[in-house]
Short mmCIF file of C-alpha atoms in Angstrom, two decimals:
data_model
loop_
_atom_site.label_atom_id
_atom_site.label_comp_id
_atom_site.label_asym_id
_atom_site.label_seq_id
_atom_site.Cartn_x
_atom_site.Cartn_y
_atom_site.Cartn_z
CA MET A 1 -3.96 23.71 -7.64
CA ASN A 2 -3.20 20.21 -8.99
CA PRO A 3 -5.93 17.99 -9.34
CA THR A 4 -5.87 15.07 -6.67
CA SER A 5 -5.74 11.41 -7.40
CA ALA A 6 -6.51 8.42 -5.03
CA LEU A 7 -6.16 4.75 -5.28
CA VAL A 8 -8.25 2.12 -4.04
CA VAL A 9 -6.13 -1.35 -4.21
CA ILE A 10 -8.82 -4.00 -4.06
CA GLY A 11 -7.38 -7.54 -3.10
CA ASN A 12 -6.96 -9.81 -0.33
CA GLU A 13 -3.65 -11.20 -1.85
CA ILE A 14 -2.12 -7.98 -0.88
CA LEU A 15 -3.45 -8.09 2.59
CA SER A 16 -2.43 -11.64 3.40
CA GLY A 17 1.12 -10.84 1.76
CA ARG A 18 0.89 -13.55 -0.80
CA THR A 19 1.68 -10.81 -3.48
CA GLN A 20 3.93 -7.86 -3.13
CA ASP A 21 2.04 -4.78 -4.46
CA ALA A 22 3.75 -3.30 -7.70
CA ASN A 23 0.91 -0.96 -8.55
CA ILE A 24 1.15 1.75 -5.93
CA ARG A 25 4.45 3.00 -6.81
CA TYR A 26 3.73 2.83 -10.66
CA LEU A 27 0.73 5.13 -10.20
CA ALA A 28 2.43 7.23 -7.60
CA VAL A 29 5.26 8.04 -10.08
CA HIS A 30 2.97 8.42 -13.13
CA LEU A 31 0.41 10.55 -11.59
CA GLY A 32 3.11 12.85 -10.13
CA GLU A 33 4.44 13.22 -13.84
CA ILE A 34 1.05 14.34 -15.06
CA GLY A 35 0.58 16.86 -12.10
CA ALA A 36 -2.20 14.96 -10.63
CA PRO A 37 -0.53 13.57 -7.26
CA LEU A 38 -1.66 10.63 -5.29
CA LYS A 39 -3.08 11.89 -2.19
CA GLU A 40 -4.33 8.58 -0.37
CA VAL A 41 -4.19 4.76 -1.12
CA ARG A 42 -6.74 2.26 0.51
CA ILE A 43 -6.06 -1.30 0.45
CA ILE A 44 -9.26 -3.22 1.28
CA PRO A 45 -10.33 -6.99 0.93
CA ASP A 46 -12.81 -8.24 -1.60
CA ILE A 47 -15.89 -7.45 0.39
CA VAL A 48 -18.85 -6.05 -1.17
CA GLU A 49 -20.02 -3.50 1.49
CA THR A 50 -16.45 -2.45 1.77
CA ILE A 51 -15.71 -1.75 -1.75
CA ILE A 52 -19.15 0.15 -2.13
CA ALA A 53 -18.28 2.47 1.02
CA THR A 54 -14.77 3.07 -0.15
CA VAL A 55 -15.31 4.09 -3.56
CA THR A 56 -18.45 6.27 -2.63
CA GLU A 57 -16.15 7.90 -0.01
CA MET A 58 -13.30 8.36 -2.25
CA LYS A 59 -15.06 9.76 -5.27
CA ALA A 60 -16.47 12.55 -3.33
CA ARG A 61 -13.22 13.18 -1.71
CA TYR A 62 -10.93 13.36 -4.57
CA ASP A 63 -10.75 14.64 -8.18
CA GLN A 64 -10.05 11.43 -9.63
CA VAL A 65 -9.98 7.90 -8.29
CA PHE A 66 -8.38 4.51 -9.56
CA THR A 67 -9.03 1.22 -8.33
CA THR A 68 -6.99 -1.93 -9.25
CA GLY A 69 -8.08 -5.48 -8.97
CA GLY A 70 -11.26 -7.66 -9.18
CA ILE A 71 -12.38 -7.15 -12.58
CA GLY A 72 -11.65 -10.80 -13.76
CA PRO A 73 -13.99 -13.66 -14.49
CA THR A 74 -14.23 -15.50 -11.30
CA HIS A 75 -16.45 -15.38 -8.34
CA ASP A 76 -14.10 -13.05 -6.33
CA ASP A 77 -14.04 -10.49 -9.02
CA ILE A 78 -16.89 -8.02 -7.96
CA THR A 79 -15.35 -4.69 -8.43
CA SER A 80 -17.62 -3.68 -11.49
CA ALA A 81 -20.83 -4.59 -9.79
CA CYS A 82 -19.71 -2.58 -6.57
CA VAL A 83 -18.76 0.45 -8.58
CA ALA A 84 -22.00 0.13 -10.32
CA GLU A 85 -23.71 0.14 -6.88
CA ALA A 86 -21.70 3.11 -5.75
CA PHE A 87 -22.88 4.97 -8.75
CA GLY A 88 -26.38 3.78 -8.47
CA VAL A 89 -26.66 2.13 -11.95
CA PRO A 90 -27.28 -1.07 -13.13
CA LEU A 91 -24.43 -3.40 -14.33
CA GLU A 92 -25.47 -4.55 -17.70
CA LEU A 93 -23.66 -6.21 -20.92
CA HIS A 94 -21.70 -3.66 -22.72
CA GLU A 95 -22.55 -4.59 -26.44
CA GLU A 96 -19.67 -3.19 -28.21
CA THR A 97 -17.35 -4.97 -25.52
CA ALA A 98 -19.16 -8.19 -25.94
CA ALA A 99 -18.85 -8.15 -29.57
CA LEU A 100 -15.00 -7.39 -29.47
CA MET A 101 -14.36 -10.24 -27.03
CA GLU A 102 -16.72 -12.67 -29.04
CA LYS A 103 -14.69 -11.80 -32.25
CA HIS A 104 -11.44 -12.20 -30.13
CA TYR A 105 -12.19 -15.62 -28.60
CA GLY A 106 -14.66 -16.98 -31.30
CA THR A 107 -18.54 -17.74 -30.43
CA ASP A 108 -17.48 -20.97 -28.93
CA GLN A 109 -15.11 -19.83 -26.33
CA PHE A 110 -16.75 -16.75 -25.27
CA SER A 111 -18.01 -18.56 -22.37
CA ALA A 112 -20.34 -17.42 -19.54
CA ALA A 113 -17.40 -16.61 -17.27
CA ARG A 114 -15.85 -14.57 -20.08
CA ARG A 115 -19.09 -12.76 -20.63
CA ARG A 116 -18.95 -11.44 -17.03
CA MET A 117 -15.95 -9.36 -18.05
CA ALA A 118 -18.27 -7.44 -20.71
CA MET A 119 -20.59 -6.52 -18.00
CA LEU A 120 -20.10 -2.63 -17.25
CA PRO A 121 -21.89 -0.22 -15.18
CA ARG A 122 -24.65 1.64 -17.35
CA GLY A 123 -22.80 4.87 -18.80
CA ALA A 124 -19.22 3.47 -18.38
CA THR A 125 -16.68 4.10 -21.10
CA PRO A 126 -14.29 0.73 -21.55
CA ILE A 127 -10.63 1.34 -21.26
CA THR A 128 -9.41 -0.56 -24.25
CA ASN A 129 -5.70 -1.34 -24.14
CA SER A 130 -3.02 -3.11 -25.79
CA LYS A 131 -2.78 -6.33 -23.43
CA SER A 132 -6.20 -7.51 -22.72
CA VAL A 133 -9.27 -7.58 -24.87
CA ALA A 134 -11.34 -7.45 -21.65
CA PRO A 135 -11.21 -3.71 -20.88
CA GLY A 136 -11.04 -1.64 -17.79
CA PHE A 137 -13.34 1.10 -17.52
CA THR A 138 -14.06 4.97 -16.58
CA ILE A 139 -17.40 6.04 -14.89
CA GLY A 140 -17.75 9.28 -13.44
CA ASN A 141 -14.32 10.40 -11.92
CA VAL A 142 -13.61 6.46 -11.25
CA HIS A 143 -11.16 4.68 -13.36
CA VAL A 144 -11.51 0.88 -12.83
CA MET A 145 -8.19 -1.31 -13.96
CA ALA A 146 -7.08 -4.77 -13.64
CA GLY A 147 -4.85 -5.92 -10.77
CA VAL A 148 -2.17 -7.72 -12.95
CA PRO A 149 0.63 -5.08 -13.17
CA SER A 150 1.25 -5.48 -17.05
CA ILE A 151 -2.43 -5.19 -17.69
CA MET A 152 -2.84 -2.25 -15.25
CA GLN A 153 -0.07 -0.32 -16.78
CA ALA A 154 -1.46 -0.82 -20.31
CA MET A 155 -4.82 0.46 -19.16
CA PHE A 156 -3.14 3.41 -17.29
CA GLU A 157 -1.40 4.15 -20.48
CA SER A 158 -4.64 4.14 -22.41
CA VAL A 159 -6.56 6.27 -19.99
CA ALA A 160 -3.82 8.69 -19.26
CA PRO A 161 -4.50 11.15 -21.95
CA LEU A 162 -8.08 11.66 -20.76
CA LEU A 163 -7.06 12.37 -17.07
CA LYS A 164 -7.17 15.67 -15.28
CA HIS A 165 -3.55 17.19 -15.56
CA GLY A 166 -1.66 19.60 -13.75
CA ALA A 167 1.53 20.86 -13.15
CA LYS A 168 4.27 18.27 -12.81
CA VAL A 169 5.29 17.57 -9.39
CA GLU A 170 9.27 17.93 -9.66
CA SER A 171 11.90 16.77 -7.08
CA ARG A 172 15.32 17.50 -6.18
CA THR A 173 17.39 14.84 -3.70
CA TRP A 174 20.61 15.41 -1.88
CA TYR A 175 22.14 12.37 -0.36
CA ALA A 176 24.67 12.34 2.68
CA LEU A 177 26.28 9.71 4.12
CA SER A 178 27.06 9.53 7.79
CA LEU A 179 24.51 12.36 8.33
CA TYR A 180 21.69 11.66 11.03
CA GLU A 181 18.39 13.70 11.02
CA SER A 182 19.12 15.21 14.49
CA MET A 183 22.27 16.93 13.07
CA ILE A 184 19.97 19.02 10.55
CA ALA A 185 16.54 19.13 12.00
CA ALA A 186 16.69 22.81 12.74
CA PRO A 187 17.85 24.04 9.52
CA LEU A 188 15.77 21.83 7.57
CA GLU A 189 12.64 23.07 9.40
CA ALA A 190 13.93 26.56 8.54
CA VAL A 191 14.03 25.43 4.69
CA GLN A 192 10.30 24.17 5.06
CA LYS A 193 8.96 27.43 6.79
CA ARG A 194 10.71 29.61 4.02
CA TRP A 195 9.18 27.62 1.15
CA PRO A 196 5.69 26.51 2.74
CA ALA A 197 4.44 25.46 -0.64
CA LEU A 198 7.10 22.95 -1.38
CA ASP A 199 7.29 19.53 0.44
CA VAL A 200 10.66 19.08 2.28
CA GLY A 201 11.22 15.59 3.46
CA SER A 202 14.09 13.54 5.13
CA TYR A 203 14.34 9.76 4.77
CA PRO A 204 17.25 8.07 6.59
CA PHE A 205 18.60 4.83 4.84
CA HIS A 206 20.48 2.08 6.56
CA ARG A 207 22.45 0.10 4.15
CA ASP A 208 23.17 -3.66 4.58
CA ASP A 209 26.75 -3.18 4.75
CA GLY A 210 26.17 -0.89 7.65
CA ARG A 211 26.43 2.59 5.94
CA ARG A 212 23.88 5.02 7.04
CA GLY A 213 22.75 8.27 5.93
CA LEU A 214 20.22 10.50 4.96
CA ALA A 215 17.99 11.44 1.74
CA LEU A 216 16.78 15.15 1.82
CA VAL A 217 14.17 15.45 -0.66
CA VAL A 218 12.23 18.76 -2.02
CA LYS A 219 9.25 18.44 -4.09
CA GLY A 220 6.85 20.97 -5.66
CA THR A 221 5.53 22.56 -8.83
CA ASP A 222 7.57 25.76 -8.79
CA LEU A 223 10.83 25.26 -10.47
CA LYS A 224 12.47 28.58 -9.34
CA ASP A 225 11.52 27.85 -5.79
CA LEU A 226 12.55 24.28 -5.85
CA GLU A 227 16.11 25.03 -7.12
CA ALA A 228 16.47 27.53 -4.50
CA ALA A 229 15.33 25.36 -1.83
CA ALA A 230 17.25 22.62 -3.09
CA ALA A 231 20.40 24.83 -2.99
CA ALA A 232 19.67 25.54 0.78
CA VAL A 233 19.25 22.17 1.70
CA ARG A 234 22.86 21.19 -0.13
CA ASP A 235 24.26 23.81 1.98
CA LEU A 236 22.85 22.72 5.19
CA ILE A 237 24.41 19.29 4.47
CA ALA A 238 27.55 20.91 4.08
CA ALA A 239 27.37 23.17 7.28
CA ALA A 240 26.58 20.04 9.23
CA GLY A 241 29.81 18.30 7.98
CA ALA A 242 28.64 15.85 5.29
CA VAL A 243 29.31 15.68 1.75
CA PRO A 244 26.11 16.55 -0.34
CA VAL A 245 25.76 14.07 -3.37
CA GLU A 246 22.95 14.96 -5.87
CA GLY A 247 20.37 12.63 -7.51
CA GLU A 248 21.63 9.13 -6.62
CA PRO A 249 22.51 7.53 -3.02
CA PRO A 250 26.30 7.61 -2.69
CA LEU A 251 27.96 3.91 -3.00
CA MET B 1 -13.31 -14.89 15.45
CA ASN B 2 -9.72 -13.78 14.91
CA PRO B 3 -9.03 -10.40 15.99
CA THR B 4 -8.57 -7.75 13.15
CA SER B 5 -5.32 -5.42 12.33
CA ALA B 6 -5.23 -2.67 10.19
CA LEU B 7 -2.19 -0.43 9.09
CA VAL B 8 -1.70 3.17 8.47
CA VAL B 9 1.28 4.13 6.57
CA ILE B 10 2.38 7.70 6.99
CA GLY B 11 4.47 8.78 4.56
CA ASN B 12 4.80 11.24 1.53
CA GLU B 13 7.62 9.23 0.19
CA ILE B 14 5.32 6.36 -0.74
CA LEU B 15 2.66 8.46 -2.12
CA SER B 16 5.46 10.10 -4.22
CA GLY B 17 6.71 6.94 -5.42
CA ARG B 18 10.13 7.60 -4.33
CA THR B 19 10.02 4.54 -2.00
CA GLN B 20 8.67 1.11 -2.53
CA ASP B 21 6.81 0.26 0.60
CA ALA B 22 8.32 -2.72 2.09
CA ASN B 23 6.38 -2.75 5.45
CA ILE B 24 2.95 -3.59 4.28
CA ARG B 25 3.75 -7.14 3.10
CA TYR B 26 6.03 -7.95 6.15
CA LEU B 27 3.11 -6.85 8.53
CA ALA B 28 0.59 -8.70 6.21
CA VAL B 29 2.58 -12.01 6.50
CA HIS B 30 3.24 -11.75 10.55
CA LEU B 31 -0.16 -10.72 11.16
CA GLY B 32 -1.49 -13.64 9.42
CA GLU B 33 0.82 -15.97 11.23
CA ILE B 34 -0.35 -14.97 14.63
CA GLY B 35 -3.82 -15.08 13.56
CA ALA B 36 -4.67 -11.40 13.78
CA PRO B 37 -5.11 -10.64 10.01
CA LEU B 38 -4.71 -7.55 8.22
CA LYS B 39 -7.93 -6.25 7.16
CA GLU B 40 -7.22 -2.79 5.77
CA VAL B 41 -4.11 -0.51 4.90
CA ARG B 42 -4.23 3.26 4.28
CA ILE B 43 -1.43 5.21 3.03
CA ILE B 44 -1.81 8.86 3.87
CA PRO B 45 0.51 12.12 3.56
CA ASP B 46 1.91 13.91 6.45
CA ILE B 47 -0.82 16.21 7.13
CA VAL B 48 -1.91 16.72 10.73
CA GLU B 49 -5.69 16.67 10.38
CA THR B 50 -5.39 13.77 7.92
CA ILE B 51 -3.46 11.54 10.54
CA ILE B 52 -5.70 12.36 13.43
CA ALA B 53 -8.70 11.68 11.48
CA THR B 54 -7.42 8.50 10.20
CA VAL B 55 -6.03 7.05 13.36
CA THR B 56 -9.30 7.99 15.04
CA GLU B 57 -11.38 6.25 12.71
CA MET B 58 -9.09 2.87 12.64
CA LYS B 59 -8.84 2.42 16.00
CA ALA B 60 -12.47 2.64 16.61
CA ARG B 61 -13.02 0.25 13.74
CA TYR B 62 -10.51 -2.54 14.21
CA ASP B 63 -8.99 -4.76 17.26
CA GLN B 64 -5.39 -3.41 16.75
CA VAL B 65 -3.92 -0.64 14.59
CA PHE B 66 -0.57 -0.09 13.45
CA THR B 67 1.38 3.04 12.02
CA THR B 68 4.52 3.18 10.35
CA GLY B 69 6.64 6.31 9.89
CA GLY B 70 6.85 9.94 11.14
CA ILE B 71 8.46 9.22 14.51
CA GLY B 72 12.00 10.59 13.83
CA PRO B 73 13.40 13.88 14.98
CA THR B 74 12.60 16.36 11.85
CA HIS B 75 9.82 18.75 11.21
CA ASP B 76 7.87 16.24 9.13
CA ASP B 77 7.66 13.61 11.96
CA ILE B 78 4.30 14.42 13.38
CA THR B 79 2.88 11.06 14.06
CA SER B 80 3.50 11.04 17.76
CA ALA B 81 1.81 14.58 18.45
CA CYS B 82 -1.03 13.34 15.89
CA VAL B 83 -1.78 10.06 18.02
CA ALA B 84 -1.63 12.15 21.27
CA GLU B 85 -4.28 14.18 19.82
CA ALA B 86 -6.41 11.41 18.56
CA PHE B 87 -6.44 9.84 22.30
CA GLY B 88 -6.90 13.23 23.61
CA VAL B 89 -3.96 13.21 25.91
CA PRO B 90 -0.73 15.45 25.94
CA LEU B 91 2.37 14.82 24.28
CA GLU B 92 5.06 14.83 26.94
CA LEU B 93 8.49 13.80 27.84
CA HIS B 94 8.86 10.18 28.63
CA GLU B 95 11.30 10.56 31.53
CA GLU B 96 12.49 6.78 31.26
CA THR B 97 12.97 7.05 27.47
CA ALA B 98 14.96 10.55 27.89
CA ALA B 99 17.09 9.10 30.55
CA LEU B 100 18.08 6.11 28.39
CA MET B 101 18.53 8.01 25.38
CA GLU B 102 20.49 10.67 27.42
CA LYS B 103 22.93 7.58 28.55
CA HIS B 104 23.16 6.23 24.81
CA TYR B 105 24.04 9.44 23.02
CA GLY B 106 26.00 11.31 26.04
CA THR B 107 24.46 14.43 27.46
CA ASP B 108 26.17 16.58 24.90
CA GLN B 109 24.62 14.98 22.08
CA PHE B 110 21.14 14.58 23.29
CA SER B 111 19.92 17.33 21.34
CA ALA B 112 16.85 19.16 21.20
CA ALA B 113 16.01 17.31 17.93
CA ARG B 114 16.76 13.91 19.61
CA ARG B 115 14.78 15.03 22.69
CA ARG B 116 11.67 15.20 20.53
CA MET B 117 11.78 11.49 19.95
CA ALA B 118 11.51 10.96 23.76
CA MET B 119 8.03 12.61 23.65
CA LEU B 120 5.34 10.29 24.07
CA PRO B 121 1.61 10.59 24.40
CA ARG B 122 0.56 10.47 28.07
CA GLY B 123 0.00 6.96 29.03
CA ALA B 124 1.85 5.17 26.26
CA THR B 125 4.18 2.36 26.69
CA PRO B 126 7.40 2.75 24.68
CA ILE B 127 8.14 -0.25 22.11
CA THR B 128 11.98 -0.67 22.95
CA ASN B 129 13.74 -2.74 20.32
CA SER B 130 17.41 -3.94 19.31
CA LYS B 131 17.81 -1.51 16.25
CA SER B 132 16.99 1.89 17.69
CA VAL B 133 17.21 3.67 21.30
CA ALA B 134 14.39 5.71 20.24
CA PRO B 135 11.52 3.81 20.69
CA GLY B 136 8.15 3.43 19.06
CA PHE B 137 5.13 3.11 21.66
CA THR B 138 1.68 1.60 22.33
CA ILE B 139 -1.40 3.54 23.57
CA GLY B 140 -4.50 1.80 23.85
CA ASN B 141 -5.05 -0.62 20.73
CA VAL B 142 -2.62 1.51 18.62
CA HIS B 143 1.05 0.42 18.00
CA VAL B 144 3.29 3.36 16.65
CA MET B 145 6.56 2.18 14.66
CA ALA B 146 9.11 3.69 12.42
CA GLY B 147 9.18 3.77 8.77
CA VAL B 148 12.38 2.43 8.32
CA PRO B 149 12.03 -1.40 7.66
CA SER B 150 14.85 -2.74 9.64
CA ILE B 151 13.69 -0.67 12.69
CA MET B 152 9.96 -1.46 12.01
CA GLN B 153 10.80 -5.00 12.19
CA ALA B 154 12.74 -4.80 15.26
CA MET B 155 9.76 -2.89 16.97
CA PHE B 156 7.10 -5.42 15.71
CA GLU B 157 9.43 -8.34 16.93
CA SER B 158 9.55 -6.46 20.29
CA VAL B 159 5.68 -5.94 20.40
CA ALA B 160 4.44 -9.00 18.84
CA PRO B 161 4.05 -11.19 22.16
CA LEU B 162 1.86 -8.39 23.53
CA LEU B 163 -0.55 -8.27 20.58
CA LYS B 164 -4.03 -9.94 20.36
CA HIS B 165 -3.64 -13.11 18.97
CA GLY B 166 -6.02 -15.68 17.26
CA ALA B 167 -6.00 -19.02 15.06
CA LYS B 168 -3.04 -18.96 12.65
CA VAL B 169 -4.38 -18.31 8.84
CA GLU B 170 -3.21 -21.10 6.84
CA SER B 171 -2.95 -21.14 3.05
CA ARG B 172 -2.70 -23.86 0.28
CA THR B 173 -1.69 -22.76 -3.09
CA TRP B 174 -2.13 -24.85 -6.32
CA TYR B 175 -0.43 -23.43 -9.57
CA ALA B 176 -1.13 -24.38 -13.13
CA LEU B 177 0.46 -23.20 -16.49
CA SER B 178 -1.89 -22.60 -19.49
CA LEU B 179 -4.92 -22.30 -17.45
CA TYR B 180 -7.27 -19.28 -17.64
CA GLU B 181 -9.68 -17.97 -14.90
CA SER B 182 -12.71 -18.54 -17.34
CA MET B 183 -11.96 -22.17 -17.84
CA ILE B 184 -12.43 -22.70 -14.02
CA ALA B 185 -14.73 -19.93 -12.84
CA ALA B 186 -17.70 -21.75 -12.27
CA PRO B 187 -16.34 -24.88 -10.40
CA LEU B 188 -13.82 -22.46 -8.28
CA GLU B 189 -17.19 -20.50 -7.26
CA ALA B 190 -18.62 -24.03 -6.17
CA VAL B 191 -15.64 -24.47 -3.65
CA GLN B 192 -15.95 -20.96 -2.40
CA LYS B 193 -19.88 -21.73 -1.70
CA ARG B 194 -19.19 -25.13 -0.16
CA TRP B 195 -16.78 -23.64 2.38
CA PRO B 196 -17.91 -20.35 2.99
CA ALA B 197 -15.71 -19.82 5.91
CA LEU B 198 -12.58 -20.11 3.88
CA ASP B 199 -11.22 -17.55 1.44
CA VAL B 200 -10.87 -19.05 -1.92
CA GLY B 201 -8.71 -16.75 -4.56
CA SER B 202 -7.66 -16.78 -8.26
CA TYR B 203 -4.45 -15.11 -9.34
CA PRO B 204 -3.34 -15.15 -12.88
CA PHE B 205 0.16 -14.61 -13.59
CA HIS B 206 2.00 -13.54 -16.69
CA ARG B 207 6.06 -14.46 -16.76
CA ASP B 208 8.11 -12.07 -18.63
CA ASP B 209 8.96 -15.26 -21.04
CA GLY B 210 5.24 -15.26 -22.21
CA ARG B 211 4.21 -18.32 -20.09
CA ARG B 212 0.85 -17.61 -18.27
CA GLY B 213 -1.36 -19.32 -15.85
CA LEU B 214 -3.10 -19.23 -12.45
CA ALA B 215 -2.58 -19.53 -8.94
CA LEU B 216 -5.54 -20.85 -7.08
CA VAL B 217 -5.38 -20.07 -3.30
CA VAL B 218 -7.30 -21.17 -0.50
CA LYS B 219 -7.01 -19.68 3.22
CA GLY B 220 -8.55 -19.98 6.34
CA THR B 221 -7.95 -21.12 9.95
CA ASP B 222 -9.82 -24.43 10.08
CA LEU B 223 -7.02 -27.24 8.80
CA LYS B 224 -9.68 -29.78 7.87
CA ASP B 225 -11.64 -27.69 6.05
CA LEU B 226 -8.67 -26.04 4.32
CA GLU B 227 -7.25 -29.49 3.08
CA ALA B 228 -10.68 -30.60 1.52
CA ALA B 229 -11.11 -27.47 -0.11
CA ALA B 230 -7.47 -27.64 -1.27
CA ALA B 231 -7.99 -31.25 -2.66
CA ALA B 232 -11.22 -29.94 -4.69
CA VAL B 233 -9.40 -27.22 -6.11
CA ARG B 234 -6.48 -29.61 -7.15
CA ASP B 235 -9.24 -31.72 -8.82
CA LEU B 236 -10.91 -28.81 -10.59
CA ILE B 237 -7.66 -27.82 -12.29
CA ALA B 238 -6.95 -31.54 -13.35
CA ALA B 239 -10.89 -31.73 -14.61
CA ALA B 240 -10.11 -28.58 -16.75
CA GLY B 241 -7.02 -30.58 -18.32
CA ALA B 242 -4.23 -28.73 -16.69
CA VAL B 243 -1.43 -29.95 -14.57
CA PRO B 244 -1.81 -28.98 -10.62
CA VAL B 245 1.33 -27.90 -9.12
CA GLU B 246 1.52 -27.46 -5.19
CA GLY B 247 3.10 -24.67 -3.49
CA GLU B 248 5.50 -23.07 -5.81
CA PRO B 249 4.71 -21.69 -9.52
CA PRO B 250 6.13 -23.99 -12.10
CA LEU B 251 8.95 -23.07 -13.86
#
């Protein structure tokens, strides 16, 4: 069994619609690649009790939990304090991080606000990265990262080698124009039943130019089963009178 | 107090990274406009027990709950059955919907797969819409919608007049280049403390061309307070030596 991952997006800006989230898909793809697939995402507001309760619940339920957002120097950056609380440990100055930041900014510019970003839960390991001197951190099975996508990605690259890995989740996709779900529902269900360990999905698309069709996707970790099921999907598309196109949506 | 909204995104395709979600932001913006702001989003897989447990929890916690995804005709479309279970009612053929669909498709083409889309929880009201003859539905405080963005939006437009409304959540945004959070953390916190009913946020941006800066956002329903707090934010940007630009990010 692959290890499970979950993501907690901490951010009023996503819930208000101000910002289009760009981190969920990045993590979904990369966690699938290392075989620790994303099983749940929660987007929650910057409220102390909500963050503590959500992190507490998710770290018990999943093998590894990621958070994004709320680790900067302003008053709405409360993630680190909440994660400390969820682990029942104090938030304290991480001396090594403070020294790195003081060196980076210079003593004059290492302000009280910046000092906040060197405060980590006791026992946490900093996630140093190529984009920001202020780190993310890992405590227990929780990995706390920035919300800004470029910094989040640098933190993920840095922590990825230390994560629980499993078998890569592979997928095969067949596209077909002018194919409707109701035309293939029964044979597609038969494919799912024949390979219960795979994940067989059907996703309609509607192009702006009016063309419609389906993407049929098979996902799993067993390559032999995957290829066999993908072939069965190709055949059921053809049997329904449509043209199966592999990999990319037909133009 | 404004009514609260929550969203449950049901979809393996979002969790696998295959699809970039487009519904969260749409609903976030439109629910803010009708004064029923989005307070939490959960993205969960197509697993019966998970859907039932999540809908049960969310409908008790929030004034209104939306779901997207899983109401088509294929085997992985299990949302309607799960929502019926969460309300403790049977899933049954909705005669009026079945009649509409049979008329639309013709008796020959109204297949068993399509008939599945006329199955609603007992007591549900169909969400008829301009894009698909197969409806979404409302039961209790839960509004069940399609996952395909164009259909979801048509369903939301259809159901919006029937939703719980509140005071519109307004926002004012000031942008500033070359301003860093650590430079304004203290005065920004003072603004939040002076207007505790408003939501004062700080969002760094990093452009691809290397330019960086901040967006400072004030949100709330009291326009007089909002304008006063926005003016205070403008002043604190200027006091930090940067140029406040309203509304749109400076190029």
